[in-house]
mmCIF file of C-alpha atoms in Angstrom:
data_model
loop_
_atom_site.group_PDB
_atom_site.id
_atom_site.type_symbol
_atom_site.label_atom_id
_atom_site.label_comp_id
_atom_site.label_asym_id
_atom_site.label_seq_id
_atom_site.Cartn_x
_atom_site.Cartn_y
_atom_site.Cartn_z
ATOM 1 C CA UNK C 28 37.451 103.374 218.593
ATOM 2 C CA UNK C 29 34.591 105.304 219.312
ATOM 3 C CA UNK C 30 34.907 108.285 221.873
ATOM 4 C CA UNK C 31 32.297 108.575 224.389
ATOM 5 C CA UNK C 32 31.435 111.228 226.625
ATOM 6 C CA UNK C 33 34.038 110.079 229.353
ATOM 7 C CA UNK C 34 36.762 110.261 226.856
ATOM 8 C CA UNK C 35 35.930 113.499 225.612
ATOM 9 C CA UNK C 36 35.816 114.860 229.482
ATOM 10 C CA UNK C 37 39.149 113.652 230.394
ATOM 11 C CA UNK C 38 40.619 115.202 226.896
ATOM 12 C CA UNK C 39 39.262 118.391 228.020
ATOM 13 C CA UNK C 40 40.451 118.269 231.433
ATOM 14 C CA UNK C 41 43.899 117.248 230.349
ATOM 15 C CA UNK C 42 43.891 119.692 227.536
ATOM 16 C CA UNK C 43 42.948 122.614 230.245
ATOM 17 C CA UNK C 44 45.690 121.521 232.901
ATOM 18 C CA UNK C 45 48.495 121.653 230.125
ATOM 19 C CA UNK C 46 47.154 125.123 229.114
ATOM 20 C CA UNK C 47 47.268 126.130 233.094
ATOM 21 C CA UNK C 48 50.642 124.665 233.212
ATOM 22 C CA UNK C 49 51.984 126.393 230.057
ATOM 23 C CA UNK C 50 50.604 129.835 231.026
ATOM 24 C CA UNK C 51 52.090 129.440 234.590
ATOM 25 C CA UNK C 52 55.332 128.259 233.785
ATOM 26 C CA UNK C 53 55.891 131.026 231.228
ATOM 27 C CA UNK C 54 55.594 134.115 233.330
ATOM 28 C CA UNK C 55 57.487 137.120 233.986
ATOM 29 C CA UNK C 56 57.969 138.775 237.402
ATOM 30 C CA UNK C 57 59.580 141.877 237.180
ATOM 31 C CA UNK C 58 61.688 143.266 240.668
ATOM 32 C CA UNK C 59 63.903 145.624 242.067
ATOM 33 C CA UNK C 60 65.973 145.286 245.472
ATOM 34 C CA UNK C 61 63.896 147.401 247.859
ATOM 35 C CA UNK C 62 65.303 151.129 249.031
ATOM 36 C CA UNK C 63 65.883 154.669 247.812
ATOM 37 C CA UNK C 64 68.903 155.546 246.197
ATOM 38 C CA UNK C 65 70.190 158.465 247.941
ATOM 39 C CA UNK C 66 73.136 160.081 246.588
ATOM 40 C CA UNK C 67 75.882 162.412 248.330
ATOM 41 C CA UNK C 68 77.690 164.077 245.702
ATOM 42 C CA UNK C 69 80.517 166.624 246.219
ATOM 43 C CA UNK C 70 80.459 169.470 244.234
ATOM 44 C CA UNK C 71 82.769 169.106 241.223
ATOM 45 C CA UNK C 72 82.438 165.391 241.906
ATOM 46 C CA UNK C 73 80.373 162.277 241.478
ATOM 47 C CA UNK C 74 78.809 159.607 243.407
ATOM 48 C CA UNK C 75 77.540 155.715 242.443
ATOM 49 C CA UNK C 76 75.150 153.567 243.546
ATOM 50 C CA UNK C 77 73.715 150.080 242.492
ATOM 51 C CA UNK C 78 70.175 149.378 241.332
ATOM 52 C CA UNK C 79 69.502 145.785 241.248
ATOM 53 C CA UNK C 80 66.676 144.430 238.889
ATOM 54 C CA UNK C 81 65.197 140.873 239.472
ATOM 55 C CA UNK C 82 63.633 138.539 236.999
ATOM 56 C CA UNK C 83 61.431 136.156 239.301
ATOM 57 C CA UNK C 84 59.812 134.741 236.160
ATOM 58 C CA UNK C 85 60.394 131.957 234.178
ATOM 59 C CA UNK C 86 61.343 133.264 230.798
ATOM 60 C CA UNK C 87 64.377 136.141 230.239
ATOM 61 C CA UNK C 88 62.906 139.611 230.522
ATOM 62 C CA UNK C 89 64.040 142.660 228.340
ATOM 63 C CA UNK C 90 63.824 145.934 230.035
ATOM 64 C CA UNK C 91 64.964 149.753 229.073
ATOM 65 C CA UNK C 92 65.967 152.532 231.668
ATOM 66 C CA UNK C 93 64.451 155.779 231.961
ATOM 67 C CA UNK C 94 67.078 158.264 233.612
ATOM 68 C CA UNK C 95 65.447 160.580 236.278
ATOM 69 C CA UNK C 96 64.462 163.982 235.475
ATOM 70 C CA UNK C 97 65.621 166.053 238.571
ATOM 71 C CA UNK C 98 63.593 169.151 239.893
ATOM 72 C CA UNK C 99 65.068 172.326 238.894
ATOM 73 C CA UNK C 100 66.274 174.733 241.697
ATOM 74 C CA UNK C 101 66.782 178.438 240.861
ATOM 75 C CA UNK C 102 70.353 179.435 240.667
ATOM 76 C CA UNK C 103 71.732 176.309 240.339
ATOM 77 C CA UNK C 104 72.720 173.563 237.707
ATOM 78 C CA UNK C 105 71.200 170.044 237.975
ATOM 79 C CA UNK C 106 73.273 167.096 238.296
ATOM 80 C CA UNK C 107 73.287 164.634 235.439
ATOM 81 C CA UNK C 108 72.777 160.850 235.472
ATOM 82 C CA UNK C 109 74.607 157.812 233.836
ATOM 83 C CA UNK C 110 73.879 154.444 234.306
ATOM 84 C CA UNK C 111 76.122 151.039 233.221
ATOM 85 C CA UNK C 112 73.296 149.559 231.030
ATOM 86 C CA UNK C 113 70.368 151.429 229.517
ATOM 87 C CA UNK C 114 68.638 148.207 228.310
ATOM 88 C CA UNK C 115 69.426 144.701 228.622
ATOM 89 C CA UNK C 116 67.758 140.886 229.471
ATOM 90 C CA UNK C 117 67.910 139.382 232.720
ATOM 91 C CA UNK C 118 67.753 135.590 232.413
ATOM 92 C CA UNK C 119 64.825 133.650 234.147
ATOM 93 C CA UNK C 120 65.192 133.744 237.955
ATOM 94 C CA UNK C 121 68.303 136.022 237.622
ATOM 95 C CA UNK C 122 69.147 139.432 238.926
ATOM 96 C CA UNK C 123 71.009 142.201 237.346
ATOM 97 C CA UNK C 124 73.072 145.131 239.193
ATOM 98 C CA UNK C 125 73.370 148.290 237.563
ATOM 99 C CA UNK C 126 75.602 150.910 238.419
ATOM 100 C CA UNK C 127 73.953 154.629 238.553
ATOM 101 C CA UNK C 128 76.432 157.640 238.840
ATOM 102 C CA UNK C 129 75.791 161.148 239.611
ATOM 103 C CA UNK C 130 77.700 164.043 238.372
ATOM 104 C CA UNK C 131 77.351 167.145 240.319
ATOM 105 C CA UNK C 132 78.688 170.346 238.325
ATOM 106 C CA UNK C 133 80.151 172.814 239.930
ATOM 107 C CA UNK C 134 78.623 176.021 238.697
ATOM 108 C CA UNK C 135 76.450 177.832 240.772
ATOM 109 C CA UNK C 136 76.066 174.756 243.250
ATOM 110 C CA UNK C 137 76.350 174.975 246.764
ATOM 111 C CA UNK C 138 76.508 172.556 249.539
ATOM 112 C CA UNK C 139 73.006 171.376 251.023
ATOM 113 C CA UNK C 140 71.275 171.635 247.581
ATOM 114 C CA UNK C 141 68.873 168.713 247.191
ATOM 115 C CA UNK C 142 67.300 166.905 243.880
ATOM 116 C CA UNK C 143 64.818 164.121 243.698
ATOM 117 C CA UNK C 144 63.458 162.302 240.871
ATOM 118 C CA UNK C 145 62.692 158.660 239.883
ATOM 119 C CA UNK C 146 64.755 156.129 237.831
ATOM 120 C CA UNK C 147 62.793 153.821 235.912
ATOM 121 C CA UNK C 148 63.130 150.199 234.403
ATOM 122 C CA UNK C 149 60.432 149.563 232.301
ATOM 123 C CA UNK C 150 59.791 145.923 230.892
ATOM 124 C CA UNK C 151 59.767 145.844 227.136
ATOM 125 C CA UNK C 152 56.361 144.036 226.080
ATOM 126 C CA UNK C 153 54.701 143.178 222.514
ATOM 127 C CA UNK C 154 51.589 144.145 224.604
ATOM 128 C CA UNK C 155 48.979 145.311 221.717
ATOM 129 C CA UNK C 156 45.270 146.126 221.495
ATOM 130 C CA UNK C 157 42.526 145.349 218.848
ATOM 131 C CA UNK C 158 40.659 148.650 218.405
ATOM 132 C CA UNK C 159 40.584 151.637 220.795
ATOM 133 C CA UNK C 160 41.797 151.426 224.043
ATOM 134 C CA UNK C 161 44.787 151.483 226.361
ATOM 135 C CA UNK C 162 47.826 149.285 226.050
ATOM 136 C CA UNK C 163 49.186 148.567 229.404
ATOM 137 C CA UNK C 164 53.078 148.191 230.316
ATOM 138 C CA UNK C 165 55.084 147.375 233.563
ATOM 139 C CA UNK C 166 58.188 148.210 235.654
ATOM 140 C CA UNK C 167 59.677 149.047 238.780
ATOM 141 C CA UNK C 168 60.733 152.500 239.778
ATOM 142 C CA UNK C 169 63.168 154.185 242.220
ATOM 143 C CA UNK C 170 62.814 157.131 244.085
ATOM 144 C CA UNK C 171 66.515 159.249 243.804
ATOM 145 C CA UNK C 172 67.450 161.935 245.992
ATOM 146 C CA UNK C 173 70.758 163.966 245.183
ATOM 147 C CA UNK C 174 72.585 166.066 247.665
ATOM 148 C CA UNK C 175 75.555 168.539 247.262
ATOM 149 C CA UNK C 176 78.507 168.185 249.405
ATOM 150 C CA UNK C 177 81.073 170.493 249.819
ATOM 151 C CA UNK C 178 83.939 170.098 247.057
ATOM 152 C CA UNK C 179 87.063 167.822 248.162
ATOM 153 C CA UNK C 180 90.297 169.152 247.304
ATOM 154 C CA UNK C 181 92.191 167.688 244.896
ATOM 155 C CA UNK C 182 94.783 165.404 246.476
ATOM 156 C CA UNK C 183 97.489 166.768 243.929
ATOM 157 C CA UNK C 184 97.395 170.252 245.177
ATOM 158 C CA UNK C 185 97.948 168.585 248.499
ATOM 159 C CA UNK C 186 100.919 167.016 247.665
ATOM 160 C CA UNK C 187 102.378 169.769 245.422
ATOM 161 C CA UNK C 188 101.678 172.055 248.870
ATOM 162 C CA UNK C 189 103.318 169.167 250.731
ATOM 163 C CA UNK C 190 106.697 168.875 248.577
ATOM 164 C CA UNK C 191 106.722 172.609 248.377
ATOM 165 C CA UNK C 192 106.811 172.524 252.555
ATOM 166 C CA UNK C 193 109.238 169.747 252.452
ATOM 167 C CA UNK C 194 111.709 171.839 249.896
ATOM 168 C CA UNK C 195 111.202 175.443 252.021
ATOM 169 C CA UNK C 196 112.256 173.353 255.208
ATOM 170 C CA UNK C 197 114.841 171.742 253.638
ATOM 171 C CA UNK C 198 116.347 174.811 252.095
ATOM 172 C CA UNK C 199 116.142 176.953 255.396
ATOM 173 C CA UNK C 200 118.010 174.208 257.079
ATOM 174 C CA UNK C 201 120.741 173.926 254.640
ATOM 175 C CA UNK C 202 121.030 177.755 254.663
ATOM 176 C CA UNK C 203 121.343 177.801 258.526
ATOM 177 C CA UNK C 204 123.685 174.810 258.533
ATOM 178 C CA UNK C 205 126.071 176.279 255.962
ATOM 179 C CA UNK C 206 126.148 179.457 257.794
ATOM 180 C CA UNK C 207 127.005 177.824 261.051
ATOM 181 C CA UNK C 208 129.426 176.050 259.494
ATOM 182 C CA UNK C 209 131.360 179.031 257.543
ATOM 183 C CA UNK C 210 131.206 181.355 260.526
ATOM 184 C CA UNK C 211 133.580 179.513 262.401
ATOM 185 C CA UNK C 212 135.933 178.696 259.735
ATOM 186 C CA UNK C 213 135.983 182.265 258.879
ATOM 187 C CA UNK C 214 136.560 183.252 262.793
ATOM 188 C CA UNK C 215 139.618 180.547 262.895
ATOM 189 C CA UNK C 216 141.194 182.496 259.748
ATOM 190 C CA UNK C 217 141.097 185.994 261.600
ATOM 191 C CA UNK C 218 142.522 184.154 264.758
ATOM 192 C CA UNK C 219 145.335 182.632 262.469
ATOM 193 C CA UNK C 220 146.065 185.717 260.700
ATOM 194 C CA UNK C 221 146.067 187.319 264.476
ATOM 195 C CA UNK C 222 148.310 184.820 265.646
ATOM 196 C CA UNK C 223 150.849 184.929 262.508
ATOM 197 C CA UNK C 224 151.056 188.754 263.011
ATOM 198 C CA UNK C 225 151.897 188.289 266.945
ATOM 199 C CA UNK C 226 154.348 185.559 265.982
ATOM 200 C CA UNK C 227 155.863 187.822 263.379
ATOM 201 C CA UNK C 228 155.937 190.768 266.159
ATOM 202 C CA UNK C 229 157.541 188.678 268.597
ATOM 203 C CA UNK C 230 160.292 187.254 266.038
ATOM 204 C CA UNK C 231 161.036 190.951 265.175
ATOM 205 C CA UNK C 232 160.982 192.260 268.762
ATOM 206 C CA UNK C 233 163.614 189.262 269.450
ATOM 207 C CA UNK C 234 166.046 190.200 266.908
ATOM 208 C CA UNK C 235 166.203 193.709 267.958
ATOM 209 C CA UNK C 236 166.814 192.648 271.466
ATOM 210 C CA UNK C 237 169.683 190.662 270.153
ATOM 211 C CA UNK D 7 124.794 105.556 293.953
ATOM 212 C CA UNK D 8 125.678 105.837 290.299
ATOM 213 C CA UNK D 9 123.314 102.802 289.483
ATOM 214 C CA UNK D 10 120.227 104.336 291.245
ATOM 215 C CA UNK D 11 120.811 107.528 289.558
ATOM 216 C CA UNK D 12 120.744 105.972 285.997
ATOM 217 C CA UNK D 13 117.700 103.343 286.994
ATOM 218 C CA UNK D 14 115.834 106.617 287.960
ATOM 219 C CA UNK D 15 116.767 108.411 284.948
ATOM 220 C CA UNK D 16 115.985 105.539 282.750
ATOM 221 C CA UNK D 17 112.425 105.224 284.575
ATOM 222 C CA UNK D 18 111.826 108.842 284.205
ATOM 223 C CA UNK D 19 112.962 108.785 280.170
ATOM 224 C CA UNK D 20 110.780 105.886 279.659
ATOM 225 C CA UNK D 21 107.642 107.089 281.508
ATOM 226 C CA UNK D 22 108.332 110.264 279.715
ATOM 227 C CA UNK D 23 108.323 108.481 276.539
ATOM 228 C CA UNK D 24 104.916 106.657 277.461
ATOM 229 C CA UNK D 25 103.309 110.020 278.224
ATOM 230 C CA UNK D 26 104.283 111.506 275.241
ATOM 231 C CA UNK D 27 103.217 108.313 272.940
ATOM 232 C CA UNK D 28 99.982 108.474 274.925
ATOM 233 C CA UNK D 29 99.234 111.846 274.156
ATOM 234 C CA UNK D 30 100.049 111.831 270.748
ATOM 235 C CA UNK D 31 98.069 108.722 270.177
ATOM 236 C CA UNK D 32 94.995 109.465 271.899
ATOM 237 C CA UNK D 33 93.096 111.094 269.005
ATOM 238 C CA UNK D 34 93.918 108.021 266.731
ATOM 239 C CA UNK D 35 92.918 105.522 269.332
ATOM 240 C CA UNK D 36 89.742 107.627 269.824
ATOM 241 C CA UNK D 37 88.936 109.425 266.921
ATOM 242 C CA UNK D 38 86.697 112.514 267.407
ATOM 243 C CA UNK D 39 83.538 110.732 266.918
ATOM 244 C CA UNK D 40 79.926 112.218 265.625
ATOM 245 C CA UNK D 41 78.887 115.200 263.246
ATOM 246 C CA UNK D 42 81.024 118.522 262.400
ATOM 247 C CA UNK D 43 79.010 121.498 261.913
ATOM 248 C CA UNK D 44 79.404 123.656 259.274
ATOM 249 C CA UNK D 45 77.571 126.848 259.615
ATOM 250 C CA UNK D 46 75.815 128.266 256.445
ATOM 251 C CA UNK D 47 74.219 131.652 256.384
ATOM 252 C CA UNK D 48 72.258 133.797 253.600
ATOM 253 C CA UNK D 49 71.338 137.284 253.438
ATOM 254 C CA UNK D 50 67.795 137.786 252.069
ATOM 255 C CA UNK D 51 67.523 141.245 250.672
ATOM 256 C CA UNK D 52 64.192 143.164 250.376
ATOM 257 C CA UNK D 53 62.431 143.277 247.158
ATOM 258 C CA UNK D 54 59.105 143.555 245.396
ATOM 259 C CA UNK D 55 57.723 142.643 242.187
ATOM 260 C CA UNK D 56 55.344 143.447 239.708
ATOM 261 C CA UNK D 57 52.676 141.973 237.593
ATOM 262 C CA UNK D 58 49.573 143.411 235.927
ATOM 263 C CA UNK D 59 46.549 141.952 235.025
ATOM 264 C CA UNK D 60 45.030 142.427 232.204
ATOM 265 C CA UNK D 61 47.572 143.972 229.879
ATOM 266 C CA UNK D 62 44.971 145.864 227.976
ATOM 267 C CA UNK D 63 41.864 147.873 228.579
ATOM 268 C CA UNK D 64 39.109 148.131 226.212
ATOM 269 C CA UNK D 65 36.708 151.263 226.414
ATOM 270 C CA UNK D 66 34.646 150.203 223.174
ATOM 271 C CA UNK D 67 32.803 152.809 221.361
ATOM 272 C CA UNK D 68 32.197 156.221 222.691
ATOM 273 C CA UNK D 69 30.538 159.573 221.456
ATOM 274 C CA UNK D 70 32.313 162.972 221.975
ATOM 275 C CA UNK D 71 31.520 164.077 225.585
ATOM 276 C CA UNK D 72 30.495 160.614 226.792
ATOM 277 C CA UNK D 73 32.260 159.319 229.949
ATOM 278 C CA UNK D 74 33.151 155.635 230.959
ATOM 279 C CA UNK D 75 32.757 155.113 234.667
ATOM 280 C CA UNK D 76 35.995 154.712 236.815
ATOM 281 C CA UNK D 77 35.462 151.357 236.926
ATOM 282 C CA UNK D 78 37.835 149.380 234.706
ATOM 283 C CA UNK D 79 39.652 147.053 236.903
ATOM 284 C CA UNK D 80 43.476 146.480 236.517
ATOM 285 C CA UNK D 81 45.471 144.319 239.255
ATOM 286 C CA UNK D 82 48.730 144.884 240.199
ATOM 287 C CA UNK D 83 50.502 141.775 241.913
ATOM 288 C CA UNK D 84 53.537 141.451 244.007
ATOM 289 C CA UNK D 85 54.515 137.627 243.706
ATOM 290 C CA UNK D 86 57.122 136.945 245.558
ATOM 291 C CA UNK D 87 58.616 140.189 247.252
ATOM 292 C CA UNK D 88 59.060 140.638 250.853
ATOM 293 C CA UNK D 89 58.474 144.580 251.137
ATOM 294 C CA UNK D 90 55.364 146.820 250.579
ATOM 295 C CA UNK D 91 55.319 148.525 247.054
ATOM 296 C CA UNK D 92 53.645 151.786 245.757
ATOM 297 C CA UNK D 93 52.110 151.938 242.633
ATOM 298 C CA UNK D 94 53.045 154.910 240.255
ATOM 299 C CA UNK D 95 51.243 155.559 237.092
ATOM 300 C CA UNK D 96 51.906 157.342 234.047
ATOM 301 C CA UNK D 97 50.170 157.371 230.377
ATOM 302 C CA UNK D 98 50.597 159.111 227.098
ATOM 303 C CA UNK D 99 48.257 161.405 225.001
ATOM 304 C CA UNK D 100 45.556 159.617 223.340
ATOM 305 C CA UNK D 101 46.429 159.187 219.486
ATOM 306 C CA UNK D 102 44.763 158.158 216.286
ATOM 307 C CA UNK D 103 47.374 158.806 213.606
ATOM 308 C CA UNK D 104 47.776 162.639 213.989
ATOM 309 C CA UNK D 105 44.529 163.363 216.003
ATOM 310 C CA UNK D 106 45.001 163.458 219.996
ATOM 311 C CA UNK D 107 43.108 164.234 222.892
ATOM 312 C CA UNK D 108 44.904 165.020 226.337
ATOM 313 C CA UNK D 109 46.299 162.040 228.868
ATOM 314 C CA UNK D 110 44.334 163.570 231.468
ATOM 315 C CA UNK D 111 40.839 162.439 230.051
ATOM 316 C CA UNK D 112 41.549 159.116 231.217
ATOM 317 C CA UNK D 113 41.056 158.978 235.314
ATOM 318 C CA UNK D 114 41.997 156.292 237.858
ATOM 319 C CA UNK D 115 40.642 155.609 241.456
ATOM 320 C CA UNK D 116 41.585 153.089 244.076
ATOM 321 C CA UNK D 117 38.015 152.185 244.457
ATOM 322 C CA UNK D 118 35.696 151.419 241.714
ATOM 323 C CA UNK D 119 32.936 154.364 241.186
ATOM 324 C CA UNK D 120 29.955 154.383 239.174
ATOM 325 C CA UNK D 121 30.494 157.475 237.839
ATOM 326 C CA UNK D 122 33.655 159.189 235.981
ATOM 327 C CA UNK D 123 35.283 160.124 239.328
ATOM 328 C CA UNK D 124 38.954 159.910 239.889
ATOM 329 C CA UNK D 125 42.476 161.622 239.398
ATOM 330 C CA UNK D 126 43.693 162.415 235.641
ATOM 331 C CA UNK D 127 46.469 160.650 234.447
ATOM 332 C CA UNK D 128 49.658 162.627 233.610
ATOM 333 C CA UNK D 129 52.421 162.176 231.192
ATOM 334 C CA UNK D 130 54.852 162.243 234.316
ATOM 335 C CA UNK D 131 55.179 159.576 236.900
ATOM 336 C CA UNK D 132 52.754 159.782 239.898
ATOM 337 C CA UNK D 133 52.783 158.300 242.928
ATOM 338 C CA UNK D 134 49.149 157.030 243.366
ATOM 339 C CA UNK D 135 49.468 156.249 247.007
ATOM 340 C CA UNK D 136 47.841 153.094 246.446
ATOM 341 C CA UNK D 137 49.939 150.266 248.032
ATOM 342 C CA UNK D 138 50.405 146.645 247.857
ATOM 343 C CA UNK D 139 50.911 145.263 251.068
ATOM 344 C CA UNK D 140 54.209 143.221 251.902
ATOM 345 C CA UNK D 141 53.843 139.429 250.721
ATOM 346 C CA UNK D 142 54.570 137.070 253.778
ATOM 347 C CA UNK D 143 55.713 133.213 254.044
ATOM 348 C CA UNK D 144 51.879 132.586 254.508
ATOM 349 C CA UNK D 145 50.663 134.820 252.157
ATOM 350 C CA UNK D 146 53.706 135.088 249.167
ATOM 351 C CA UNK D 147 51.461 137.282 246.859
ATOM 352 C CA UNK D 148 49.728 140.341 247.683
ATOM 353 C CA UNK D 149 47.840 142.956 245.217
ATOM 354 C CA UNK D 150 45.880 146.078 244.837
ATOM 355 C CA UNK D 151 43.603 147.171 242.614
ATOM 356 C CA UNK D 152 43.513 150.528 240.217
ATOM 357 C CA UNK D 153 40.207 151.422 238.521
ATOM 358 C CA UNK D 154 40.526 153.343 235.174
ATOM 359 C CA UNK D 155 37.648 155.686 233.471
ATOM 360 C CA UNK D 156 37.593 157.873 230.585
ATOM 361 C CA UNK D 157 35.772 160.865 228.722
ATOM 362 C CA UNK D 158 36.145 161.778 225.415
ATOM 363 C CA UNK D 159 36.358 165.653 224.848
ATOM 364 C CA UNK D 160 33.721 167.496 222.753
ATOM 365 C CA UNK D 161 34.835 167.867 219.064
ATOM 366 C CA UNK D 162 37.146 165.000 219.033
ATOM 367 C CA UNK D 163 37.751 163.685 215.473
ATOM 368 C CA UNK D 164 36.416 160.322 214.884
ATOM 369 C CA UNK D 165 38.832 157.622 214.900
ATOM 370 C CA UNK D 166 40.528 154.658 216.938
ATOM 371 C CA UNK D 167 42.341 155.904 219.712
ATOM 372 C CA UNK D 168 45.271 154.469 221.894
ATOM 373 C CA UNK D 169 47.161 155.199 224.791
ATOM 374 C CA UNK D 170 49.899 153.358 226.904
ATOM 375 C CA UNK D 171 49.653 153.251 230.710
ATOM 376 C CA UNK D 172 52.320 152.293 232.484
ATOM 377 C CA UNK D 173 52.413 150.736 235.553
ATOM 378 C CA UNK D 174 55.520 151.044 238.232
ATOM 379 C CA UNK D 175 56.095 149.665 241.728
ATOM 380 C CA UNK D 176 58.607 151.349 243.759
ATOM 381 C CA UNK D 177 59.851 149.675 247.068
#
């Protein structure tokens, strides 16, 4: 079978089409759900928010997280971050929601203090370069804000205070009830003794008259 | 008298039963025809994506003190998002084994320059103020461009230097 020019052109066309389809069907599209992460954390406590990553591509996507480095404020303790996953793989067309938690130290921090930083999710790639130059990598970033709120009292303290108050009230009630009950008894005993005395004196007077 | 009363009572019961039966059998005789509606809803969240091209930049051979014009194109594409995204950039120090030169020797610009002119790259992530417009249904893929240039400092030890530049889209 002899290949003529038409055969070669059509083979080239088919090969180009297949190459195009292969390249375009195997792409990665890294994304994130929009919106800032603004944490309001009470001093001595913590706050959590979700950070959703999206793989809009046709192949699994591996990533790593870089936690925010917050600005420093004089005479304060910078809050610290933790995340449910520091790296992972998102399946094609999938989403992954990470839970970001910020801890607000109680040392030196005051309500109203505000810090900001950037949370990063970088796509892990095998990009290389032959010779000198710059390797490019991609990712998504999220502006993060942290505001200190006044500390929330522990509920245990409130419970203990309430119990103490109840005990005091009950104690007072008990004391007054006992007092009220005992007084009449005492008075009635005095009355009884008085009656007895009068009766005795009456008897004596009667016997004398007899 | 009693017979009349009984008759009227029987008639009352008869029509009452007929009425109740008619009421109960109406849906069976005339079943509700047509279509039932099922309400469907979806919450579409706001999102942005990133796709950069090419994935490396080659500046070629450069002598110390020479500069490469800030015109090396990198395209950042948001394919499928629905909100505008800001482009953030950071880089690493140029290194060739133990020899290095500063990250800031690389600069970037939103417009192509015919000279070495732009903002110096840093090792910390910086908002470039270059924005990718929000994609729409009619135009589901939007992009913007960043141009890079390089100046090799005098006294740089000969070698093959590499750097990593990270593009990040934020929305």
